[in-house]
Amino acid sequence: MRLNNKFTLLIVIFLLAISFTNGIAQRDQRTPATPVARRLSAGAQSTYAVRLDNTTVGWGVASSLVPPATAINIVSVANKDTAVLALKSNGSVMAWGGNTALAIAIKAIPAGLTSGVVDIALSYFHALALKSDGTVVAWGTDFAKDTGQSKVPV
C-alpha cells in the first residue's frame, strides 16, 4: 500500500507540473509581441523602464515616485529603493526620489555631469556616472567612503 501511495503522489505532482507549465506557456502566448520598453532597472521596491519614446515609467511599492516633467529623452535608468537616476540622450544625468538618505544625496548631482556621461549605476549608498573620457564620478551618502572622482582601471 505504501508503494501505491508514493506512486499516486508522484503522478499528482507530475500532473500539477504539467498544468503549471501549460499555464505559463499560454500566458506567454498572450503577451503582445510589440516591444514597449528599451531598458529596465529593478530595485528592491520598484521597477522602472525606459519606454520606446524615451520617457520613463515605474511600478511597484515605490513607483509613486513619478518622474518629473523634465524626464524626457532618457536612454538609461537605475533605481534603488526610493531613488531613481536617469541618463539623458544629451549625456546629462538627472535624479528624483523620496526622502531616504540615498534619494536626497543623489539629487545633489555634481556640476560636471551636464554632458559627456555614457553610463550610470546606483548602489544603496552612492551613484556613479561614467564619462566618455573614462572618468568615473561618484556621489551620494559617502557611507562607505566611496564617493569622489577617479579613472577607470585599465
mmCIF file of C-alpha atoms in Angstrom:
data_model
loop_
_atom_site.group_PDB
_atom_site.id
_atom_site.type_symbol
_atom_site.label_atom_id
_atom_site.label_comp_id
_atom_site.label_asym_id
_atom_site.label_seq_id
_atom_site.Cartn_x
_atom_site.Cartn_y
_atom_site.Cartn_z
ATOM 1 C CA MET A 1 0.000 0.000 0.000
ATOM 2 C CA ARG A 2 2.869 2.408 0.724
ATOM 3 C CA LEU A 3 4.323 1.984 -2.760
ATOM 4 C CA ASN A 4 0.923 2.732 -4.249
ATOM 5 C CA ASN A 5 0.615 5.956 -2.210
ATOM 6 C CA LYS A 6 4.063 7.131 -3.321
ATOM 7 C CA PHE A 7 3.232 6.328 -6.924
ATOM 8 C CA THR A 8 -0.056 8.244 -6.680
ATOM 9 C CA LEU A 9 1.738 11.208 -5.132
ATOM 10 C CA LEU A 10 4.301 11.229 -7.962
ATOM 11 C CA ILE A 11 1.535 11.178 -10.570
ATOM 12 C CA VAL A 12 -0.261 14.062 -8.845
ATOM 13 C CA ILE A 13 2.957 16.108 -8.729
ATOM 14 C CA PHE A 14 3.633 15.329 -12.382
ATOM 15 C CA LEU A 15 0.123 16.397 -13.408
ATOM 16 C CA LEU A 16 0.389 19.612 -11.388
ATOM 17 C CA ALA A 17 3.731 20.396 -13.003
ATOM 18 C CA ILE A 18 2.289 19.894 -16.480
ATOM 19 C CA SER A 19 -0.709 22.029 -15.616
ATOM 20 C CA PHE A 20 1.519 24.792 -14.229
ATOM 21 C CA THR A 21 3.881 24.862 -17.227
ATOM 22 C CA ASN A 22 0.952 24.837 -19.666
ATOM 23 C CA GLY A 23 -0.453 27.870 -17.851
ATOM 24 C CA ILE A 24 2.858 29.685 -18.233
ATOM 25 C CA ALA A 25 3.064 28.804 -21.931
ATOM 26 C CA GLN A 26 -0.479 30.003 -22.512
ATOM 27 C CA ARG A 27 0.236 33.270 -20.708
ATOM 28 C CA ASP A 28 3.388 33.798 -22.772
ATOM 29 C CA GLN A 29 1.442 33.286 -25.986
ATOM 30 C CA ARG A 30 -0.963 36.043 -24.950
ATOM 31 C CA THR A 31 1.854 38.530 -24.320
ATOM 32 C CA PRO A 32 1.928 41.174 -27.050
ATOM 33 C CA ALA A 33 4.827 40.885 -29.467
ATOM 34 C CA THR A 34 5.135 44.650 -29.812
ATOM 35 C CA PRO A 35 8.046 45.974 -27.727
ATOM 36 C CA VAL A 36 7.140 48.680 -25.232
ATOM 37 C CA ALA A 37 10.437 49.347 -23.446
ATOM 38 C CA ARG A 38 14.103 49.587 -24.319
ATOM 39 C CA ARG A 39 15.747 49.460 -20.852
ATOM 40 C CA LEU A 40 14.767 48.152 -17.398
ATOM 41 C CA SER A 41 16.003 48.693 -13.871
ATOM 42 C CA ALA A 42 14.737 46.616 -10.965
ATOM 43 C CA GLY A 43 15.166 47.760 -7.396
ATOM 44 C CA ALA A 44 14.071 46.180 -4.140
ATOM 45 C CA GLN A 45 10.801 48.125 -4.025
ATOM 46 C CA SER A 46 10.110 49.155 -7.607
ATOM 47 C CA THR A 47 10.959 48.690 -11.260
ATOM 48 C CA TYR A 48 11.484 51.402 -13.857
ATOM 49 C CA ALA A 49 11.518 51.161 -17.628
ATOM 50 C CA VAL A 50 12.652 53.449 -20.393
ATOM 51 C CA ARG A 51 9.837 53.410 -22.930
ATOM 52 C CA LEU A 52 10.387 53.471 -26.672
ATOM 53 C CA ASP A 53 9.557 57.197 -26.676
ATOM 54 C CA ASN A 54 12.447 57.749 -24.188
ATOM 55 C CA THR A 55 10.210 58.565 -21.230
ATOM 56 C CA THR A 56 10.186 56.530 -18.021
ATOM 57 C CA VAL A 57 7.538 54.647 -16.113
ATOM 58 C CA GLY A 58 7.761 52.928 -12.742
ATOM 59 C CA TRP A 59 5.750 50.298 -10.915
ATOM 60 C CA GLY A 60 5.930 48.563 -7.561
ATOM 61 C CA VAL A 61 5.910 49.761 -3.959
ATOM 62 C CA ALA A 62 7.938 52.917 -4.572
ATOM 63 C CA SER A 63 6.591 53.585 -8.072
ATOM 64 C CA SER A 64 4.572 56.513 -6.773
ATOM 65 C CA LEU A 65 7.773 58.462 -7.377
ATOM 66 C CA VAL A 66 6.529 59.986 -10.585
ATOM 67 C CA PRO A 67 9.297 61.127 -12.921
ATOM 68 C CA PRO A 68 9.499 64.917 -13.204
ATOM 69 C CA ALA A 69 8.314 66.622 -16.385
ATOM 70 C CA THR A 70 11.966 67.045 -17.409
ATOM 71 C CA ALA A 71 12.422 63.250 -17.540
ATOM 72 C CA ILE A 72 12.380 63.145 -21.342
ATOM 73 C CA ASN A 73 14.974 61.862 -23.804
ATOM 74 C CA ILE A 74 16.006 59.214 -21.255
ATOM 75 C CA VAL A 75 18.292 56.453 -22.535
ATOM 76 C CA SER A 76 19.036 54.598 -19.299
ATOM 77 C CA VAL A 77 17.644 54.398 -15.782
ATOM 78 C CA ALA A 78 18.891 52.959 -12.467
ATOM 79 C CA ASN A 79 16.958 52.688 -9.228
ATOM 80 C CA LYS A 80 17.335 51.551 -5.625
ATOM 81 C CA ASP A 81 14.600 51.802 -3.024
ATOM 82 C CA THR A 82 13.116 55.274 -3.458
ATOM 83 C CA ALA A 83 15.926 56.776 -5.549
ATOM 84 C CA VAL A 84 15.978 56.968 -9.342
ATOM 85 C CA LEU A 85 18.890 58.024 -11.543
ATOM 86 C CA ALA A 86 18.466 58.661 -15.275
ATOM 87 C CA LEU A 87 20.848 59.260 -18.168
ATOM 88 C CA LYS A 88 19.562 61.579 -20.877
ATOM 89 C CA SER A 89 20.407 61.383 -24.572
ATOM 90 C CA ASN A 90 22.450 64.601 -24.334
ATOM 91 C CA GLY A 91 24.813 62.915 -21.841
ATOM 92 C CA SER A 92 23.441 64.657 -18.760
ATOM 93 C CA VAL A 93 22.228 62.982 -15.570
ATOM 94 C CA MET A 94 19.084 63.638 -13.557
ATOM 95 C CA ALA A 95 17.678 62.124 -10.363
ATOM 96 C CA TRP A 96 14.453 62.022 -8.407
ATOM 97 C CA GLY A 97 13.132 60.143 -5.430
ATOM 98 C CA GLY A 98 11.665 60.143 -1.978
ATOM 99 C CA ASN A 99 13.072 61.261 1.344
ATOM 100 C CA THR A 100 15.530 58.468 2.060
ATOM 101 C CA ALA A 101 19.152 59.396 2.684
ATOM 102 C CA LEU A 102 20.183 57.965 -0.701
ATOM 103 C CA ALA A 103 17.432 59.745 -2.636
ATOM 104 C CA ILE A 104 18.278 63.066 -1.035
ATOM 105 C CA ALA A 105 22.010 62.580 -1.616
ATOM 106 C CA ILE A 106 21.812 61.582 -5.291
ATOM 107 C CA LYS A 107 19.557 64.508 -6.164
ATOM 108 C CA ALA A 108 22.603 66.729 -5.481
ATOM 109 C CA ILE A 109 24.165 65.881 -8.852
ATOM 110 C CA PRO A 110 27.752 67.154 -9.216
ATOM 111 C CA ALA A 111 28.151 70.126 -11.578
ATOM 112 C CA GLY A 112 30.369 68.257 -14.064
ATOM 113 C CA LEU A 113 27.602 65.872 -15.118
ATOM 114 C CA THR A 114 25.722 68.138 -17.500
ATOM 115 C CA SER A 115 27.229 66.373 -20.539
ATOM 116 C CA GLY A 116 29.597 63.603 -21.570
ATOM 117 C CA VAL A 117 28.105 60.832 -19.409
ATOM 118 C CA VAL A 118 27.848 57.453 -21.165
ATOM 119 C CA ASP A 119 26.660 55.158 -18.366
ATOM 120 C CA ILE A 120 25.173 55.309 -14.870
ATOM 121 C CA ALA A 121 24.840 52.994 -11.886
ATOM 122 C CA LEU A 122 23.250 53.238 -8.482
ATOM 123 C CA SER A 123 24.110 51.375 -5.286
ATOM 124 C CA TYR A 124 22.479 51.562 -1.879
ATOM 125 C CA PHE A 125 24.882 54.311 -0.807
ATOM 126 C CA HIS A 126 26.050 56.184 -3.892
ATOM 127 C CA ALA A 127 25.554 56.914 -7.571
ATOM 128 C CA LEU A 128 28.131 56.513 -10.334
ATOM 129 C CA ALA A 129 28.498 58.200 -13.694
ATOM 130 C CA LEU A 130 30.977 57.034 -16.331
ATOM 131 C CA LYS A 131 32.089 59.875 -18.585
ATOM 132 C CA SER A 132 33.230 59.469 -22.180
ATOM 133 C CA ASP A 133 36.853 60.222 -21.174
ATOM 134 C CA GLY A 134 36.876 57.244 -18.778
ATOM 135 C CA THR A 135 36.425 59.335 -15.651
ATOM 136 C CA VAL A 136 34.088 57.961 -13.011
ATOM 137 C CA VAL A 137 32.238 60.397 -10.785
ATOM 138 C CA ALA A 138 30.685 59.081 -7.569
ATOM 139 C CA TRP A 139 28.354 60.933 -5.216
ATOM 140 C CA GLY A 140 25.849 60.068 -2.537
ATOM 141 C CA THR A 141 25.815 59.383 1.177
ATOM 142 C CA ASP A 142 29.557 58.514 1.317
ATOM 143 C CA PHE A 143 28.622 55.840 3.876
ATOM 144 C CA ALA A 144 31.384 53.541 2.647
ATOM 145 C CA LYS A 145 33.788 56.372 1.697
ATOM 146 C CA ASP A 146 33.187 55.602 -1.977
ATOM 147 C CA THR A 147 32.408 58.996 -3.461
ATOM 148 C CA GLY A 148 34.700 61.300 -5.380
ATOM 149 C CA GLN A 149 36.317 61.084 -8.798
ATOM 150 C CA SER A 150 38.687 58.562 -10.321
ATOM 151 C CA LYS A 151 39.837 56.997 -13.575
ATOM 152 C CA VAL A 152 38.605 53.534 -14.575
ATOM 153 C CA PRO A 153 41.455 50.989 -14.091
ATOM 154 C CA VAL A 154 42.849 49.660 -17.372
#
